[in-house]
Short mmCIF file of C-alpha atoms in Angstrom, two decimals:
data_model
loop_
_atom_site.label_atom_id
_atom_site.label_comp_id
_atom_site.label_asym_id
_atom_site.label_seq_id
_atom_site.Cartn_x
_atom_site.Cartn_y
_atom_site.Cartn_z
CA UNK A 1 86.49 124.18 101.17
CA UNK A 2 87.67 125.81 104.43
CA UNK A 3 90.29 123.76 106.25
CA UNK A 4 91.27 124.09 109.90
CA UNK A 5 94.61 122.89 111.29
CA UNK A 6 94.63 121.90 114.97
CA UNK A 7 98.13 122.34 116.38
CA UNK A 8 97.78 121.56 120.09
CA UNK A 9 97.77 118.10 121.63
CA UNK A 10 94.40 118.24 123.41
CA UNK A 11 92.55 119.77 120.47
CA UNK A 12 94.08 117.33 117.95
CA UNK A 13 93.27 114.36 120.19
CA UNK A 14 89.69 115.54 120.66
CA UNK A 15 89.13 115.96 116.92
CA UNK A 16 90.69 112.61 116.00
CA UNK A 17 88.47 110.84 118.54
CA UNK A 18 85.27 112.70 117.60
CA UNK A 19 82.87 110.50 115.62
CA UNK A 20 81.42 113.60 113.96
CA UNK A 21 84.63 113.91 111.93
CA UNK A 22 85.08 111.25 109.29
CA UNK A 23 87.42 110.39 106.46
CA UNK A 24 85.77 109.83 103.10
CA UNK A 25 86.61 109.87 99.43
CA UNK A 26 86.85 113.67 99.58
CA UNK A 27 89.79 113.37 101.99
CA UNK A 28 92.03 111.95 99.26
CA UNK A 29 93.36 113.05 95.89
CA UNK A 30 93.75 109.88 93.79
CA UNK A 31 96.32 110.10 90.99
CA UNK A 32 95.38 109.64 87.36
CA UNK A 33 95.87 105.96 86.57
CA UNK A 34 94.85 103.59 83.73
CA UNK A 35 91.24 102.50 83.83
CA UNK A 36 92.06 98.89 84.78
CA UNK A 37 93.79 100.11 87.97
CA UNK A 38 90.91 102.20 89.29
CA UNK A 39 89.00 99.34 90.99
CA UNK A 40 92.02 98.79 93.25
CA UNK A 41 92.68 102.39 94.28
CA UNK A 42 90.07 102.79 97.03
CA UNK A 43 91.85 101.55 100.13
CA UNK A 44 90.40 100.63 103.49
CA UNK A 45 91.18 104.13 104.81
CA UNK A 46 88.75 105.59 102.30
CA UNK A 47 85.81 103.33 103.12
CA UNK A 48 82.83 104.32 105.20
CA UNK A 49 82.23 102.72 108.59
CA UNK A 50 80.25 99.52 107.73
CA UNK A 51 82.46 98.63 104.78
CA UNK A 52 85.61 99.55 106.70
CA UNK A 53 84.54 97.40 109.65
CA UNK A 54 83.88 94.41 107.36
CA UNK A 55 87.32 94.61 105.75
CA UNK A 56 89.07 95.24 109.04
CA UNK A 57 87.39 92.21 110.55
CA UNK A 58 88.57 90.02 107.68
CA UNK A 59 92.19 91.17 107.60
CA UNK A 60 92.92 91.74 111.30
CA UNK A 61 93.82 88.10 112.09
CA UNK A 62 96.59 88.23 109.48
CA UNK A 63 98.14 91.28 111.20
CA UNK A 64 97.97 90.15 114.82
CA UNK A 65 100.90 90.71 117.20
CA UNK A 66 101.58 86.96 117.21
CA UNK A 67 101.81 86.81 113.42
CA UNK A 68 104.01 89.91 113.36
CA UNK A 69 106.39 88.31 115.86
CA UNK A 70 106.42 85.15 113.76
CA UNK A 71 107.51 87.17 110.75
CA UNK A 72 110.61 88.51 112.55
CA UNK A 73 112.91 85.65 111.38
CA UNK A 74 112.12 86.59 107.76
CA UNK A 75 112.73 90.32 108.32
CA UNK A 76 116.02 90.11 110.22
CA UNK A 77 117.99 88.66 107.26
CA UNK A 78 116.73 91.52 105.08
CA UNK A 79 118.00 94.05 107.62
CA UNK A 80 121.32 92.24 108.00
CA UNK A 81 121.87 92.09 104.24
CA UNK A 82 121.35 95.84 103.84
CA UNK A 83 123.60 96.61 106.80
CA UNK A 84 126.31 94.31 105.45
CA UNK A 85 126.28 96.19 102.15
CA UNK A 86 126.60 99.66 103.68
CA UNK A 87 130.45 99.67 103.60
CA UNK A 88 130.27 99.17 99.82
CA UNK A 89 128.50 102.53 99.52
CA UNK A 90 130.80 104.48 101.84
CA UNK A 91 132.64 107.55 100.59
CA UNK A 92 135.39 109.05 102.74
CA UNK A 93 134.18 107.00 105.70
CA UNK A 94 130.52 108.04 105.53
CA UNK A 95 127.45 106.46 103.98
CA UNK A 96 124.05 107.88 103.12
CA UNK A 97 121.59 105.84 105.18
CA UNK A 98 118.49 106.97 103.28
CA UNK A 99 119.07 105.46 99.80
CA UNK A 100 121.08 102.46 100.97
CA UNK A 101 119.06 101.30 103.99
CA UNK A 102 116.01 103.32 105.04
CA UNK A 103 114.47 103.53 101.58
CA UNK A 104 114.89 99.91 100.35
CA UNK A 105 114.06 98.17 103.64
CA UNK A 106 110.26 98.80 103.78
CA UNK A 107 109.73 97.57 100.23
CA UNK A 108 111.98 94.55 100.81
CA UNK A 109 109.78 93.63 103.79
CA UNK A 110 106.58 94.14 101.79
CA UNK A 111 107.93 91.98 98.95
CA UNK A 112 108.75 89.26 101.47
CA UNK A 113 105.29 89.49 103.03
CA UNK A 114 103.46 89.46 99.70
CA UNK A 115 105.69 86.92 97.96
CA UNK A 116 107.16 89.02 95.15
CA UNK A 117 109.80 86.92 93.32
CA UNK A 118 113.42 87.83 94.05
CA UNK A 119 114.02 88.72 90.39
CA UNK A 120 111.30 91.40 90.53
CA UNK A 121 112.27 93.03 93.82
CA UNK A 122 114.68 95.60 92.41
CA UNK A 123 111.81 96.92 90.29
CA UNK A 124 109.57 97.02 93.37
CA UNK A 125 112.25 98.95 95.23
CA UNK A 126 112.01 101.57 92.49
CA UNK A 127 108.22 101.55 92.92
CA UNK A 128 108.66 102.11 96.65
CA UNK A 129 111.00 105.05 96.16
CA UNK A 130 108.53 106.59 93.72
CA UNK A 131 105.54 106.06 96.00
CA UNK A 132 107.50 107.51 98.95
CA UNK A 133 107.87 110.73 96.96
CA UNK A 134 104.09 111.01 97.19
CA UNK A 135 103.25 112.76 93.93
CA UNK A 136 104.21 113.39 90.32
CA UNK A 137 103.97 111.50 87.08
CA UNK A 138 106.30 108.75 88.29
CA UNK A 139 103.89 108.01 91.15
CA UNK A 140 101.04 107.34 88.73
CA UNK A 141 103.29 105.36 86.39
CA UNK A 142 104.41 102.99 89.19
CA UNK A 143 100.85 101.99 90.09
CA UNK A 144 100.12 99.66 87.11
CA UNK A 145 103.30 97.70 87.82
CA UNK A 146 102.34 97.30 91.47
CA UNK A 147 98.82 96.15 90.57
CA UNK A 148 100.11 93.67 87.96
CA UNK A 149 102.64 92.26 90.42
CA UNK A 150 99.99 91.94 93.13
CA UNK A 151 97.61 90.08 90.81
CA UNK A 152 100.40 87.69 89.79
CA UNK A 153 101.39 87.06 93.42
CA UNK A 154 97.76 86.36 94.39
CA UNK A 155 97.30 83.93 91.49
CA UNK A 156 100.53 82.16 92.46
CA UNK A 157 99.47 81.78 96.09
CA UNK A 158 96.03 80.50 95.11
CA UNK A 159 97.76 77.75 93.13
CA UNK A 160 100.60 77.14 95.59
CA UNK A 161 99.62 78.29 99.11
CA UNK A 162 102.12 78.66 101.92
CA UNK A 163 102.01 80.11 105.44
CA UNK A 164 102.57 83.69 104.33
CA UNK A 165 100.41 86.77 104.43
CA UNK A 166 98.67 86.37 101.06
CA UNK A 167 97.86 82.71 101.65
CA UNK A 168 96.39 83.61 105.04
CA UNK A 169 94.25 86.36 103.55
CA UNK A 170 93.09 84.10 100.72
CA UNK A 171 92.03 81.42 103.22
CA UNK A 172 90.36 83.71 105.76
CA UNK A 173 86.60 83.39 105.96
CA UNK A 174 84.18 85.10 108.36
CA UNK A 175 81.55 83.22 110.32
CA UNK A 176 78.93 84.19 107.76
CA UNK A 177 81.06 82.88 104.91
CA UNK A 178 82.28 86.30 103.79
CA UNK A 179 85.78 86.47 102.37
CA UNK A 180 88.06 88.81 100.43
CA UNK A 181 87.76 88.75 96.66
CA UNK A 182 90.71 89.23 94.31
CA UNK A 183 90.04 92.96 93.83
CA UNK A 184 90.08 93.48 97.60
CA UNK A 185 93.31 91.48 97.89
CA UNK A 186 95.01 93.58 95.20
CA UNK A 187 93.77 96.74 96.92
CA UNK A 188 95.22 95.51 100.20
CA UNK A 189 98.63 94.98 98.58
CA UNK A 190 98.43 98.51 97.18
CA UNK A 191 97.53 99.79 100.66
CA UNK A 192 100.57 97.98 102.10
CA UNK A 193 102.82 99.61 99.51
CA UNK A 194 101.28 103.04 100.06
CA UNK A 195 101.32 102.98 103.86
CA UNK A 196 104.47 100.91 104.13
CA UNK A 197 106.77 103.68 102.93
CA UNK A 198 106.50 105.70 106.16
CA UNK A 199 109.25 103.69 107.94
CA UNK A 200 111.72 105.16 105.43
CA UNK A 201 111.44 108.60 106.98
CA UNK A 202 110.97 107.25 110.50
CA UNK A 203 114.33 105.46 110.31
CA UNK A 204 116.08 108.58 109.04
CA UNK A 205 114.37 110.84 111.59
CA UNK A 206 115.08 108.42 114.45
CA UNK A 207 118.79 108.10 113.65
CA UNK A 208 119.05 111.88 113.41
CA UNK A 209 117.24 112.35 116.74
CA UNK A 210 119.46 109.83 118.53
CA UNK A 211 122.62 111.43 117.16
CA UNK A 212 121.37 114.79 118.42
CA UNK A 213 120.78 113.24 121.88
CA UNK A 214 123.91 111.15 122.56
CA UNK A 215 122.92 110.37 126.15
CA UNK A 216 119.74 108.66 124.91
CA UNK A 217 121.70 106.81 122.25
CA UNK A 218 124.19 105.61 124.88
CA UNK A 219 121.36 104.41 127.13
CA UNK A 220 119.81 102.48 124.26
CA UNK A 221 123.12 100.88 123.36
CA UNK A 222 123.72 99.91 126.98
CA UNK A 223 120.28 98.31 127.35
CA UNK A 224 118.76 96.98 124.09
CA UNK A 225 115.71 95.99 126.13
CA UNK A 226 114.68 99.65 125.97
CA UNK A 227 114.19 99.40 122.21
CA UNK A 228 110.40 98.79 122.12
CA UNK A 229 109.74 101.86 124.30
CA UNK A 230 112.33 103.84 122.36
CA UNK A 231 110.58 103.08 119.07
CA UNK A 232 107.24 104.23 120.51
CA UNK A 233 108.83 107.45 121.78
CA UNK A 234 110.62 108.12 118.48
CA UNK A 235 107.33 107.67 116.59
CA UNK A 236 105.82 110.28 118.92
CA UNK A 237 108.81 112.64 118.86
CA UNK A 238 109.92 112.55 115.23
CA UNK A 239 107.37 110.44 113.40
CA UNK A 240 107.25 110.57 109.61
CA UNK A 241 103.62 111.70 109.28
CA UNK A 242 103.46 115.49 109.09
CA UNK A 243 99.69 115.91 108.75
CA UNK A 244 96.79 113.64 109.50
CA UNK A 245 94.42 112.83 106.64
CA UNK A 246 91.81 115.62 106.54
CA UNK A 247 88.57 114.64 108.26
CA UNK A 248 85.24 116.17 107.26
CA UNK A 249 82.66 117.23 109.82
CA UNK A 250 79.47 115.32 109.03
CA UNK A 251 76.78 117.43 107.39
CA UNK A 252 79.09 120.45 107.04
CA UNK A 253 81.42 121.68 104.32
CA UNK A 254 84.52 122.20 106.48
CA UNK A 255 87.35 119.82 107.29
CA UNK A 256 90.13 119.65 109.85
CA UNK A 257 93.55 118.06 110.15
CA UNK A 258 96.31 117.95 112.71
CA UNK A 259 100.01 118.56 111.98
CA UNK A 260 100.64 115.34 113.83
CA UNK A 261 104.32 115.68 114.69
CA UNK A 262 103.86 119.14 116.19
CA UNK A 263 100.80 118.01 118.10
CA UNK A 264 102.68 114.98 119.46
CA UNK A 265 105.54 117.20 120.64
CA UNK A 266 103.18 119.56 122.47
CA UNK A 267 102.89 119.12 126.25
CA UNK A 268 100.23 116.56 127.18
CA UNK A 269 98.05 119.35 128.54
CA UNK A 270 98.03 122.59 126.61
CA UNK A 271 96.54 125.62 128.36
CA UNK A 272 94.43 126.63 125.38
CA UNK A 273 93.61 124.66 122.20
CA UNK A 274 94.70 126.40 119.04
CA UNK A 275 92.95 126.14 115.70
CA UNK A 276 94.39 127.78 112.61
CA UNK A 277 92.25 128.31 109.55
CA UNK A 278 94.01 127.44 106.33
CA UNK A 279 93.21 128.89 102.94
CA UNK A 280 89.98 127.67 101.41
CA UNK A 281 91.87 126.90 98.21
CA UNK A 282 94.16 124.28 99.75
CA UNK A 283 93.80 120.96 97.90
CA UNK A 284 92.74 117.93 99.90
CA UNK A 285 95.61 116.41 101.79
CA UNK A 286 98.02 119.33 101.31
CA UNK A 287 100.11 120.45 104.25
#
């Protein structure tokens, strides 16, 4: 299938906002997994509009800004614990931030949100590191463990509900009585694990960018109130997503994607949109 890469800001923005381009099952390359895992592999991103809208409507209340702010007191101790352990990993006065902070933090947060028991979290950290790699046999081998852990966590929260994410999603019910079933809940946990690894590279990229721009780092240290805007700018400037998920033009056999970091760094108004045709043999989702 021919694939076009849009590399300028205006062209990428136009394509991403064009309803004629859509993500579908052909936009993804699912790994080979055991048969019992397959019902949980089709995430919300892969669903067509009516089904996507239904799921989004059911889960959105659990991910509101108010609920995210309420989760901060549970995240801050996780961050503090990892920071406190950094000196233990130092060699000759330096420490590698990626394996000792940026990589474990997203999975620690997901485990806290989902309710994975403390004794199992080291194993889930290994799952997170494998999923962050994005491919390979280890990626497929981690999936059954994630699905089994998600099913166990859901069963536990059905029997012993609390105020956490899973309990909220289990309780949620639409006006027409619709609610998430267990398969959809497990799929949502898998989606959290899959999408939740991007902060690993964002943290590393952001620290690198700030060290390369000491004046900006000094300004941020002098005024921590700048942090929310700084995070938004760092996502734009050095975000971890290199390529958007390929979108297919409806009723055609071609697809397009944007190298998102390059497009974000382009000036807001480019004089001429650029489209580059990639090889027709590129697998779906390849950069």
